[in-house]
XYZ file of C-alpha atoms in Angstrom:
678
model
C 31.169 -15.480 -55.406
C 28.684 -17.083 -52.846
C 24.787 -16.338 -52.707
C 25.229 -14.478 -49.444
C 28.108 -11.960 -51.142
C 25.743 -11.708 -54.225
C 22.714 -10.323 -52.097
C 25.085 -8.260 -50.121
C 26.784 -6.646 -53.095
C 22.704 -6.578 -54.460
C 21.832 -4.752 -51.418
C 24.823 -2.151 -51.785
C 24.436 -1.554 -55.284
C 20.506 -0.666 -55.001
C 19.609 3.180 -55.200
C 19.114 4.878 -52.240
C 15.598 5.469 -52.850
C 14.663 1.997 -53.424
C 15.989 1.391 -49.685
C 14.155 4.055 -48.082
C 10.868 2.938 -50.254
C 11.668 -0.708 -48.783
C 12.426 0.613 -45.344
C 8.950 2.511 -45.598
C 6.927 -0.558 -46.665
C 8.378 -2.484 -43.996
C 8.120 -0.026 -41.148
C 4.256 0.441 -42.650
C 3.694 -3.358 -42.861
C 5.176 -4.074 -39.016
C 3.181 -0.981 -37.494
C -0.047 -2.473 -38.861
C 0.723 -6.059 -37.589
C 1.626 -4.495 -34.146
C -1.556 -2.467 -34.271
C -3.579 -5.378 -35.438
C -2.106 -7.208 -32.644
C -2.892 -4.871 -29.959
C -6.405 -4.671 -31.413
C -7.273 -7.978 -31.852
C -5.623 -8.400 -27.996
C -8.263 -5.806 -26.979
C -11.207 -7.148 -28.839
C -10.162 -10.668 -26.995
C -10.043 -8.908 -23.700
C -13.319 -7.242 -24.026
C -15.376 -10.452 -25.169
C -13.603 -12.417 -22.996
C -14.876 -10.116 -19.805
C -18.328 -9.844 -21.402
C -18.186 -13.659 -21.233
C -16.838 -13.955 -18.003
C -19.393 -11.371 -16.792
C -22.232 -13.656 -18.696
C -20.774 -17.238 -17.217
C -20.608 -15.264 -13.994
C -24.382 -14.276 -13.949
C -25.476 -17.927 -15.404
C -23.411 -19.790 -12.814
C -25.170 -17.248 -9.955
C -28.554 -18.112 -11.574
C -28.048 -21.508 -10.966
C -26.575 -20.980 -7.418
C -30.094 -18.917 -6.615
C -32.159 -21.530 -8.549
C -30.408 -23.908 -6.108
C -30.957 -21.890 -3.086
C -34.374 -21.352 -3.685
C -35.004 -24.847 -4.497
C -33.477 -25.849 -1.041
C -35.364 -23.487 0.538
C -38.649 -24.727 -0.525
C -37.408 -28.388 0.094
C -36.667 -27.230 3.686
C -40.085 -25.716 4.165
C -41.870 -28.650 2.872
C -39.370 -30.866 4.822
C -40.652 -28.677 7.862
C -44.166 -29.116 7.318
C -43.621 -32.731 6.964
C -41.801 -33.052 10.152
C -44.512 -30.718 11.827
C -47.050 -33.098 10.289
C -45.423 -36.073 11.791
C -44.616 -35.010 15.317
C -48.368 -33.865 15.335
C -49.131 -37.353 14.425
C -46.554 -38.757 16.979
C -48.163 -36.802 19.701
C -51.565 -37.934 18.781
C -50.499 -41.312 18.931
C -48.776 -40.901 22.450
C -51.991 -39.556 23.524
C -54.200 -42.370 22.308
C -51.824 -44.882 23.909
C -52.160 -43.462 26.876
C -55.553 -42.833 26.796
C -55.633 -46.958 25.881
C -53.450 -47.534 28.886
C -55.715 -45.668 31.038
C -58.907 -47.316 30.081
C -57.185 -50.499 30.224
C -55.975 -50.183 33.907
C -59.352 -48.717 35.434
C -61.060 -51.986 33.653
C -58.247 -54.028 35.356
C -58.689 -52.526 38.584
C -62.295 -52.777 38.360
C -62.420 -56.469 38.135
C -60.217 -57.254 40.770
C -56.711 -57.675 39.488
C -53.863 -57.471 41.343
C -51.129 -54.656 40.461
C -48.777 -57.171 39.460
C -50.800 -59.072 36.743
C -52.053 -55.458 36.026
C -48.759 -54.079 34.835
C -47.970 -57.197 33.088
C -51.218 -56.762 31.036
C -50.324 -53.064 30.358
C -46.579 -53.791 29.408
C -47.836 -56.098 27.224
C -49.979 -53.732 25.510
C -47.419 -51.178 25.315
C -44.796 -53.779 23.613
C -47.059 -54.722 20.981
C -47.377 -50.841 19.890
C -45.404 -50.469 16.941
C -44.721 -47.289 14.811
C -43.759 -47.598 10.947
C -40.831 -50.462 10.522
C -38.759 -49.249 13.368
C -40.460 -47.216 15.793
C -41.706 -48.808 19.352
C -42.959 -47.560 22.620
C -41.386 -48.208 26.000
C -42.038 -47.393 29.472
C -39.809 -45.635 32.467
C -41.085 -44.723 36.013
C -39.837 -41.824 37.944
C -36.438 -43.089 38.961
C -35.433 -43.355 35.330
C -35.931 -47.251 35.161
C -36.907 -48.987 31.908
C -39.925 -50.522 33.596
C -41.404 -51.555 29.743
C -38.695 -52.123 27.142
C -38.481 -54.573 24.115
C -34.546 -55.642 25.121
C -33.320 -53.374 28.251
C -36.266 -53.669 30.508
C -34.912 -52.932 34.018
C -32.196 -50.662 32.789
C -31.612 -47.327 34.739
C -30.814 -44.557 32.207
C -31.328 -41.526 34.543
C -28.817 -39.082 34.065
C -28.564 -39.317 30.307
C -29.926 -35.619 29.174
C -32.790 -37.177 26.924
C -34.436 -39.469 29.970
C -33.883 -36.336 32.420
C -35.565 -34.018 30.102
C -38.792 -36.377 30.212
C -38.786 -37.089 33.821
C -38.891 -33.230 34.234
C -41.315 -32.250 31.721
C -43.536 -35.753 31.929
C -45.175 -34.655 28.715
C -43.910 -33.462 25.529
C -41.917 -34.236 22.487
C -37.962 -34.136 22.217
C -35.365 -35.026 19.223
C -32.305 -36.673 20.605
C -29.002 -38.381 19.563
C -28.647 -41.847 20.141
C -25.513 -43.256 20.141
C -26.648 -47.099 20.805
C -27.739 -47.477 16.872
C -25.308 -45.783 14.504
C -27.763 -46.360 11.509
C -30.362 -44.238 13.169
C -28.600 -41.647 15.417
C -31.250 -39.034 15.581
C -34.510 -39.912 17.202
C -37.775 -38.408 17.818
C -39.838 -39.211 21.060
C -43.471 -38.394 21.974
C -44.305 -38.901 26.049
C -47.113 -39.186 28.166
C -47.326 -39.346 32.107
C -49.281 -41.986 33.488
C -50.062 -41.216 37.202
C -51.683 -44.479 38.292
C -48.630 -45.985 37.819
C -45.793 -43.364 38.052
C -45.197 -44.117 34.378
C -43.900 -42.192 31.363
C -45.067 -43.777 28.183
C -42.486 -43.133 25.082
C -43.141 -43.683 21.499
C -39.677 -43.160 19.740
C -38.909 -43.509 15.981
C -35.577 -42.598 14.063
C -35.515 -39.306 11.946
C -34.970 -41.062 8.692
C -38.137 -43.379 9.060
C -40.142 -40.298 10.408
C -38.789 -37.898 7.586
C -38.984 -40.759 4.885
C -41.078 -38.780 2.627
C -39.689 -35.458 3.335
C -36.310 -36.931 2.268
C -37.490 -39.050 -0.637
C -38.781 -35.474 -1.856
C -35.842 -34.014 -1.163
C -33.587 -36.304 -2.624
C -36.087 -36.202 -6.265
C -35.852 -32.666 -6.271
C -31.800 -32.394 -6.053
C -31.593 -35.360 -8.356
C -33.691 -33.654 -10.852
C -31.388 -30.358 -10.304
C -28.325 -32.605 -10.984
C -30.151 -34.031 -14.102
C -31.062 -30.197 -15.414
C -27.505 -28.997 -14.869
C -25.925 -32.120 -16.722
C -28.370 -31.271 -19.534
C -27.482 -27.579 -19.759
C -24.796 -26.599 -22.390
C -22.986 -23.551 -23.023
C -22.536 -22.928 -26.581
C -21.797 -26.278 -28.484
C -19.047 -28.061 -25.869
C -19.468 -25.976 -22.839
C -21.340 -27.321 -19.728
C -21.751 -26.992 -16.356
C -20.474 -29.098 -12.891
C -20.356 -28.955 -9.717
C -17.459 -29.932 -7.193
C -17.505 -29.876 -3.439
C -14.272 -28.177 -1.530
C -12.066 -31.267 -1.308
C -12.349 -31.579 -5.193
C -14.602 -34.221 -5.569
C -17.024 -33.771 -8.872
C -20.571 -34.090 -7.364
C -21.933 -33.248 -10.951
C -20.365 -33.980 -13.867
C -22.170 -34.637 -17.459
C -19.561 -37.338 -18.187
C -20.191 -40.155 -16.229
C -16.308 -40.982 -16.403
C -15.623 -38.048 -14.144
C -18.428 -37.880 -11.761
C -17.690 -39.016 -8.372
C -13.967 -38.700 -9.414
C -11.454 -35.956 -7.246
C -10.051 -33.280 -9.538
C -8.013 -31.933 -6.386
C -4.535 -32.742 -8.260
C -5.096 -30.191 -10.954
C -3.949 -26.489 -10.103
C -7.640 -25.025 -11.301
C -9.366 -27.200 -8.906
C -6.985 -25.933 -6.006
C -7.496 -22.168 -7.143
C -11.501 -22.344 -7.287
C -11.664 -24.450 -3.639
C -8.841 -21.504 -2.543
C -10.889 -18.509 -4.259
C -14.442 -19.874 -4.007
C -15.789 -17.089 -6.593
C -14.276 -15.902 -9.764
C -13.632 -16.751 -13.284
C -10.999 -18.907 -14.140
C -8.732 -19.497 -17.580
C -6.757 -22.803 -17.494
C -5.420 -25.623 -20.074
C -7.697 -28.842 -20.290
C -7.041 -31.529 -23.327
C -4.352 -28.960 -25.064
C -6.879 -25.965 -25.360
C -7.672 -23.385 -22.830
C -11.140 -22.876 -20.892
C -12.909 -20.089 -19.459
C -14.717 -21.091 -16.498
C -17.073 -18.622 -14.137
C -17.538 -20.656 -11.153
C -19.344 -19.391 -7.270
C -19.013 -21.126 -4.204
C -22.677 -22.187 -2.515
C -22.323 -22.802 1.538
C -25.416 -24.843 2.297
C -24.044 -27.625 0.652
C -20.308 -26.734 0.127
C -20.591 -26.928 -3.379
C -18.494 -25.080 -6.015
C -20.868 -24.389 -8.956
C -18.622 -24.055 -12.191
C -19.898 -23.484 -15.978
C -17.460 -22.590 -19.075
C -16.349 -23.599 -22.205
C -13.106 -23.566 -24.465
C -12.065 -20.067 -25.400
C -11.807 -21.002 -28.995
C -15.455 -21.524 -29.184
C -16.089 -18.312 -27.269
C -13.960 -15.924 -28.934
C -12.787 -18.367 -32.389
C -15.266 -16.824 -34.845
C -14.994 -12.983 -33.156
C -11.019 -12.970 -33.739
C -11.468 -14.518 -36.809
C -13.826 -11.934 -38.200
C -11.833 -9.279 -36.349
C -8.257 -10.112 -38.080
C -10.355 -10.452 -41.438
C -11.913 -7.259 -41.417
C -8.952 -5.209 -39.772
C -6.678 -7.376 -42.498
C -8.671 -5.690 -45.324
C -8.834 -2.023 -44.195
C -4.661 -2.679 -43.294
C -4.274 -3.598 -46.858
C -5.967 -0.631 -48.183
C -4.512 1.800 -46.025
C -1.198 0.372 -46.953
C -1.828 0.603 -50.494
C -3.033 4.160 -50.663
C -0.400 5.304 -47.898
C 2.292 3.742 -50.489
C 1.252 5.779 -53.602
C 1.024 8.799 -51.705
C 4.445 8.376 -49.981
C 6.056 7.249 -53.359
C 4.913 10.837 -55.036
C 5.962 12.846 -51.757
C 9.109 11.237 -51.893
C 9.893 11.531 -55.152
C 9.303 15.278 -55.116
C 11.045 15.623 -51.947
C 13.993 13.331 -51.730
C 14.618 11.657 -55.138
C 14.772 14.719 -57.079
C 17.154 16.730 -54.762
C 19.425 13.691 -54.379
C 19.739 13.455 -58.404
C 20.433 16.846 -58.581
C 22.990 16.520 -55.896
C 24.761 13.438 -57.790
C 25.075 15.535 -61.192
C 27.258 18.105 -59.177
C 29.341 15.764 -57.194
C 29.926 14.036 -60.548
C 31.366 17.625 -61.408
C 33.004 18.337 -58.311
C 34.693 14.967 -59.154
C 35.850 15.827 -62.565
C 37.630 18.893 -60.795
C 35.092 21.718 -61.463
C 34.652 23.872 -58.283
C 32.840 26.482 -60.102
C 29.160 25.048 -60.126
C 26.475 25.638 -57.374
C 22.745 24.347 -56.973
C 19.752 26.848 -56.004
C 18.259 26.401 -52.368
C 14.584 25.679 -53.226
C 13.613 24.188 -49.536
C 14.649 24.641 -46.021
C 14.254 20.745 -44.973
C 17.326 18.500 -44.442
C 17.656 18.509 -48.349
C 18.027 22.135 -48.528
C 20.413 22.136 -45.619
C 22.574 19.423 -47.161
C 22.405 21.748 -50.439
C 23.602 24.841 -48.378
C 26.410 22.574 -46.705
C 27.578 21.314 -50.191
C 27.480 24.954 -51.632
C 29.573 26.179 -48.580
C 32.159 23.270 -49.328
C 32.570 24.088 -52.547
C 33.380 27.513 -51.633
C 35.856 25.980 -48.914
C 37.464 23.723 -51.262
C 38.112 26.617 -53.643
C 39.367 28.816 -50.479
C 41.659 25.976 -49.254
C 43.080 25.422 -52.765
C 43.913 29.116 -53.407
C 45.210 29.058 -50.112
C 46.960 25.808 -50.935
C 48.123 27.417 -54.095
C 49.753 30.310 -52.264
C 51.209 28.341 -49.143
C 52.865 25.981 -51.778
C 55.090 28.921 -52.878
C 55.672 29.870 -49.546
C 56.793 26.656 -48.587
C 59.503 26.405 -51.361
C 60.907 29.748 -50.233
C 60.915 28.700 -46.497
C 62.663 25.038 -47.444
C 65.590 27.570 -48.974
C 65.764 29.400 -46.007
C 65.839 26.138 -43.499
C 68.343 24.484 -45.519
C 70.431 27.274 -44.730
C 69.597 27.510 -41.121
C 70.358 23.754 -40.689
C 74.155 24.318 -41.850
C 73.917 27.156 -39.490
C 72.879 24.960 -36.617
C 75.225 21.885 -37.643
C 78.078 24.246 -37.236
C 76.882 25.769 -33.621
C 76.095 22.316 -32.494
C 79.843 21.286 -32.967
C 80.930 23.936 -30.581
C 78.436 23.467 -27.839
C 79.218 19.829 -27.822
C 83.096 21.107 -27.022
C 82.083 23.205 -24.300
C 79.898 20.544 -22.574
C 82.496 18.115 -22.758
C 84.932 20.622 -20.444
C 82.052 21.244 -18.099
C 81.668 17.471 -17.623
C 85.415 17.158 -16.607
C 85.086 20.063 -14.035
C 81.924 18.658 -12.507
C 83.219 15.074 -12.119
C 86.036 16.539 -10.177
C 83.870 18.562 -7.563
C 81.366 15.291 -7.104
C 84.471 13.352 -6.062
C 85.085 16.248 -3.470
C 81.766 16.502 -2.374
C 81.519 12.610 -2.019
C 84.786 12.528 0.380
C 83.128 15.187 2.383
C 79.990 13.371 2.631
C 81.956 10.333 4.159
C 83.946 12.012 6.661
C 80.408 13.716 7.884
C 78.840 10.522 7.819
C 81.817 9.179 10.475
C 81.112 12.230 12.542
C 77.313 11.502 12.387
C 78.151 8.257 13.925
C 80.102 9.407 16.745
C 77.437 11.772 17.332
C 74.871 8.927 17.674
C 77.192 7.524 19.915
C 77.329 10.815 22.396
C 73.640 10.978 21.894
C 73.249 7.645 23.388
C 75.431 8.345 26.157
C 73.772 11.739 27.008
C 70.329 9.679 27.197
C 71.914 7.444 29.641
C 73.503 10.153 31.833
C 69.799 11.676 31.608
C 68.179 8.544 32.890
C 71.010 8.390 35.589
C 70.389 11.855 36.993
C 66.668 11.106 36.722
C 66.886 8.168 38.847
C 69.249 9.818 41.411
C 66.986 12.777 41.458
C 64.110 10.533 42.336
C 66.406 8.355 44.977
C 67.289 11.246 46.783
C 63.724 12.801 46.789
C 62.584 9.365 48.161
C 65.259 9.582 50.796
C 64.647 13.231 51.805
C 60.410 12.196 52.268
C 61.591 9.223 54.209
C 63.895 11.254 56.708
C 61.050 13.628 57.172
C 58.652 10.943 57.527
C 61.195 9.514 60.398
C 61.643 12.412 62.160
C 57.642 12.804 62.354
C 57.441 9.459 63.680
C 59.925 10.439 66.299
C 58.511 13.309 67.475
C 55.222 11.110 67.909
C 57.288 8.588 69.963
C 58.356 11.165 72.216
C 54.840 12.350 72.914
C 53.656 8.820 73.313
C 56.555 8.125 75.901
C 55.446 11.468 77.801
C 51.823 10.078 78.112
C 53.294 6.806 79.411
C 54.985 8.455 82.141
C 51.724 10.003 82.874
C 50.594 6.627 83.397
C 53.133 5.320 85.192
C 52.543 8.239 87.743
C 49.091 7.060 87.892
C 50.095 3.720 88.483
C 52.835 4.924 91.378
C 49.976 6.927 93.169
C 47.581 3.773 92.790
C 50.610 1.722 94.443
C 51.352 4.327 97.223
C 47.503 4.035 98.286
C 47.083 -0.078 97.985
C 50.169 -0.047 100.482
C 48.349 2.601 102.801
C 45.445 0.288 102.536
C 47.254 -2.801 103.353
C 48.864 -1.303 106.332
C 45.357 -0.396 107.577
C 43.919 -3.787 106.933
C 47.149 -5.134 108.683
C 46.190 -3.339 111.678
C 42.473 -4.112 111.295
C 43.683 -7.820 111.366
C 45.841 -7.384 114.218
C 42.945 -6.200 116.340
C 40.942 -8.872 115.226
C 42.920 -11.431 116.731
C 42.805 -15.131 115.774
C 39.799 -14.374 113.477
C 41.825 -11.620 111.371
C 44.951 -13.833 110.774
C 43.816 -15.018 107.539
C 42.818 -11.551 106.483
C 46.358 -10.222 107.640
C 48.510 -12.588 105.531
C 46.214 -11.566 102.823
C 46.987 -7.495 103.593
C 50.505 -8.608 103.755
C 50.676 -9.934 100.353
C 48.889 -7.186 98.929
C 51.307 -4.593 100.548
C 53.901 -6.720 99.052
C 52.730 -6.392 96.046
C 52.001 -2.656 96.314
C 55.731 -2.659 97.005
C 57.000 -4.393 94.037
C 54.575 -2.301 91.687
C 55.920 0.717 93.046
C 59.488 -0.713 92.660
C 58.666 -1.626 88.835
C 57.298 1.646 88.330
C 60.241 3.465 89.392
C 62.160 1.463 87.225
C 59.967 1.751 84.152
C 60.079 5.494 84.651
C 63.543 5.520 84.551
C 63.441 3.675 81.800
C 60.927 6.055 79.661
C 62.928 8.966 80.578
C 65.885 7.522 79.029
C 64.036 6.761 76.210
C 62.735 10.185 75.953
C 66.015 11.934 76.340
C 67.168 9.351 73.327
C 64.431 10.383 71.578
C 64.509 14.143 71.875
C 68.110 13.536 70.636
C 66.891 11.481 67.896
C 64.404 13.950 66.840
C 67.035 17.099 66.840
C 69.202 14.654 64.244
C 66.299 13.524 62.063
C 65.265 17.278 61.934
C 68.883 18.084 60.874
C 68.972 15.309 58.342
C 65.719 16.262 56.928
C 67.170 19.765 56.338
C 70.235 18.370 54.565
C 68.336 16.006 52.581
C 66.002 18.923 51.169
C 69.094 20.715 50.596
C 70.515 17.671 48.685
C 67.642 17.305 46.964
C 67.721 21.290 45.601
C 71.014 20.431 44.803
C 70.431 17.531 42.656
C 67.626 19.461 41.138
C 69.878 22.162 40.087
C 72.163 19.643 38.731
C 69.881 17.913 36.734
C 68.745 21.061 35.093
C 72.849 21.792 34.587
C 72.820 18.340 33.036
C 69.557 18.882 31.255
C 70.742 21.972 29.181
C 74.264 20.123 28.520
C 72.514 17.106 27.087
C 70.133 19.087 25.071
C 73.059 21.291 23.593
C 74.540 17.855 23.030
C 71.667 16.556 20.803
C 71.107 19.925 19.261
C 74.854 20.069 17.800
C 74.024 16.418 16.885
C 71.018 17.264 15.001
C 72.594 20.136 13.273
C 75.509 17.797 12.007
C 73.046 15.279 10.970
C 71.223 17.999 9.455
C 74.700 18.817 7.450
C 75.466 15.357 6.624
C 71.583 15.295 4.974
C 72.349 18.579 3.128
C 75.822 17.466 1.851
C 74.358 14.098 0.562
C 71.988 16.101 -1.517
C 74.504 18.391 -2.541
C 76.281 14.942 -3.793
C 73.230 13.442 -5.176
C 72.418 16.937 -7.296
C 75.983 17.443 -8.486
C 75.900 13.593 -9.609
C 72.331 14.195 -11.134
C 73.857 17.570 -12.827
C 76.455 15.353 -14.355
C 74.169 12.777 -15.590
C 72.563 15.548 -17.438
C 75.637 17.089 -18.738
C 76.177 13.740 -20.371
C 72.526 13.787 -21.742
C 73.029 17.411 -22.920
C 76.340 16.210 -24.844
C 74.291 13.568 -26.282
C 71.357 15.702 -27.039
C 74.238 17.994 -28.958
C 75.274 15.045 -30.804
C 71.509 14.565 -31.664
C 71.042 17.915 -32.501
C 73.756 17.614 -35.064
C 72.151 14.762 -36.533
C 68.802 16.285 -36.516
C 70.186 19.743 -38.283
C 71.585 17.553 -40.924
C 68.357 15.840 -41.472
C 66.335 18.867 -41.635
C 68.716 20.047 -44.244
C 67.679 16.964 -46.128
C 63.787 17.213 -45.377
C 64.144 20.993 -46.652
C 65.545 19.654 -49.789
C 62.354 16.868 -49.957
C 59.786 19.676 -48.850
C 60.943 22.053 -52.039
C 60.469 19.035 -54.269
C 56.825 18.260 -52.429
C 55.987 21.847 -52.838
C 56.317 21.775 -56.850
C 54.306 18.613 -57.119
C 51.559 20.076 -54.846
C 51.285 23.139 -57.057
C 51.176 21.206 -60.404
C 47.940 18.919 -58.363
C 46.421 22.171 -57.641
C 46.457 23.685 -61.111
C 44.955 20.448 -62.158
C 41.366 22.036 -60.523
C 38.936 24.484 -62.331
C 38.581 27.345 -59.559
C 36.783 30.479 -58.921
C 38.677 33.608 -59.053
C 40.932 33.276 -55.969
C 40.616 37.100 -55.214
C 37.027 37.127 -55.171
C 37.034 34.529 -52.501
C 39.536 36.785 -49.969
């Protein structure tokens, strides 16, 4: 046997109590492992939250300190700026006073204006402020009258120049695009009315605020150094990066000034600005709290490796929980072992002894029920099983005797069944011959009806064709009748129109008569006029002739109209008669259609009935064929019944032998009194 088979056999042969005890141990250990897992996780989560809160508070403290320092630095810068502007203003005022005095002196000694301006320009150009600051002058038109490099240039239109021209005296700060290194400039200016000049002292911001910037840079560097030296635990530290992922402050020089934007944790910190993040660095997880400092666009972060924060806490929790778990498991195992032995092992041993007696054939023993748990219910069921087995075996014993007697009766009945089955088979053969003759007759009738049905289908087709012809005839006569009636109406309207034409011709005839009279009167008047009326007489004669022709033509048209009217009246009479005949013909055709419809419907009805009879005969033929088939099956079944009856006789003999053997087996059991079980 293989090792696997040996181990399976060992487990199968092991006592149930041992198996249950092993399962209990495994369940307890597994339960404590699961509980320990959740307990330790809760401890980790709790301390992680506490550490996150503490780290967040510390980075916020650095942020607040940085904010406070920036405010202080800004105040210092503003104070230095204020002092520098005051000093610049004082120097501008001093230069104005100097120029004013020189102007008065030069004027008093009789210098020309050109010489005076030259001398004053030299004085202005010699004025220097710091390293790169200088003085210049411009007139009221915005032209640089005094300048180290751009003298004569007109700057009017520039914002700061226009402001100087408007205010005359003051201080301004403006952006200078001509010098990228010193874009922001401070300027103090004073107006010199004697020359209509504005004297300007200008200095770049970085030079004016050099001291303030140095102070600010030194403070910022000190803060950076302090942040670099701060430690969180043994290996933790603080660092600062901007919103582009560039490390501004880092304890390690190899990282400072480098970009970490490619890392996911940096992207998340830049996106969220504030919070706590856990990320993997150099194979180990780190917990880092961070906050955003908007004035410098800095993200201040601080943290350390998770193991450094939680390592000793988790180890301590695991050790304490393991010690407690081992003690509790041992105590529970001892208690469970005792309880299990009393409540499970002992009752199982009693059941085992009872089953051994049952296996030996003794069904007279039972166990006392001492508890109502699962074991107690098992004992009750076992006792009931013993009672049922006693009862069943007693009934089997009694039934065995009855089975023997019944087997003898069954053997006799099987003999009688064999004889009856033979007689039944002979009678079925006679019925089968008669059914074959009837089926042949029905088949012949069905064929004849099928031929009649085919002829009926032809009659139905002819009837349908006749119906269509009648429908078309009725429709044609109806259309003819409507056409004749319409023509009669049109002829009547033609008669009315011819009468109207006669009236119009009468009017034309009257007009022709009047025209003729007028022509005669005109001819008479023309004759009276003599030579002057000859032309008019010719016209009158032509008019008279036209009137005569019109009268003649009107008479001819009147005769034609009268002839047409006579013909129209005759046509109207004939058309009325034709319309009446058409209506009568339409009615007769309608009656003919109804009669033919009845004939066609009768033919179709007869055809349907003949078809139904043919269908019924077909069904009867199929039924007779099915009966014939069933009779054949019945004959086969009768033959099978004969065989079955013989088989039943043989089985009855075997049943008698089995009953004897069963009686012998039941007698081997030790049973309770069968009478007491009833």
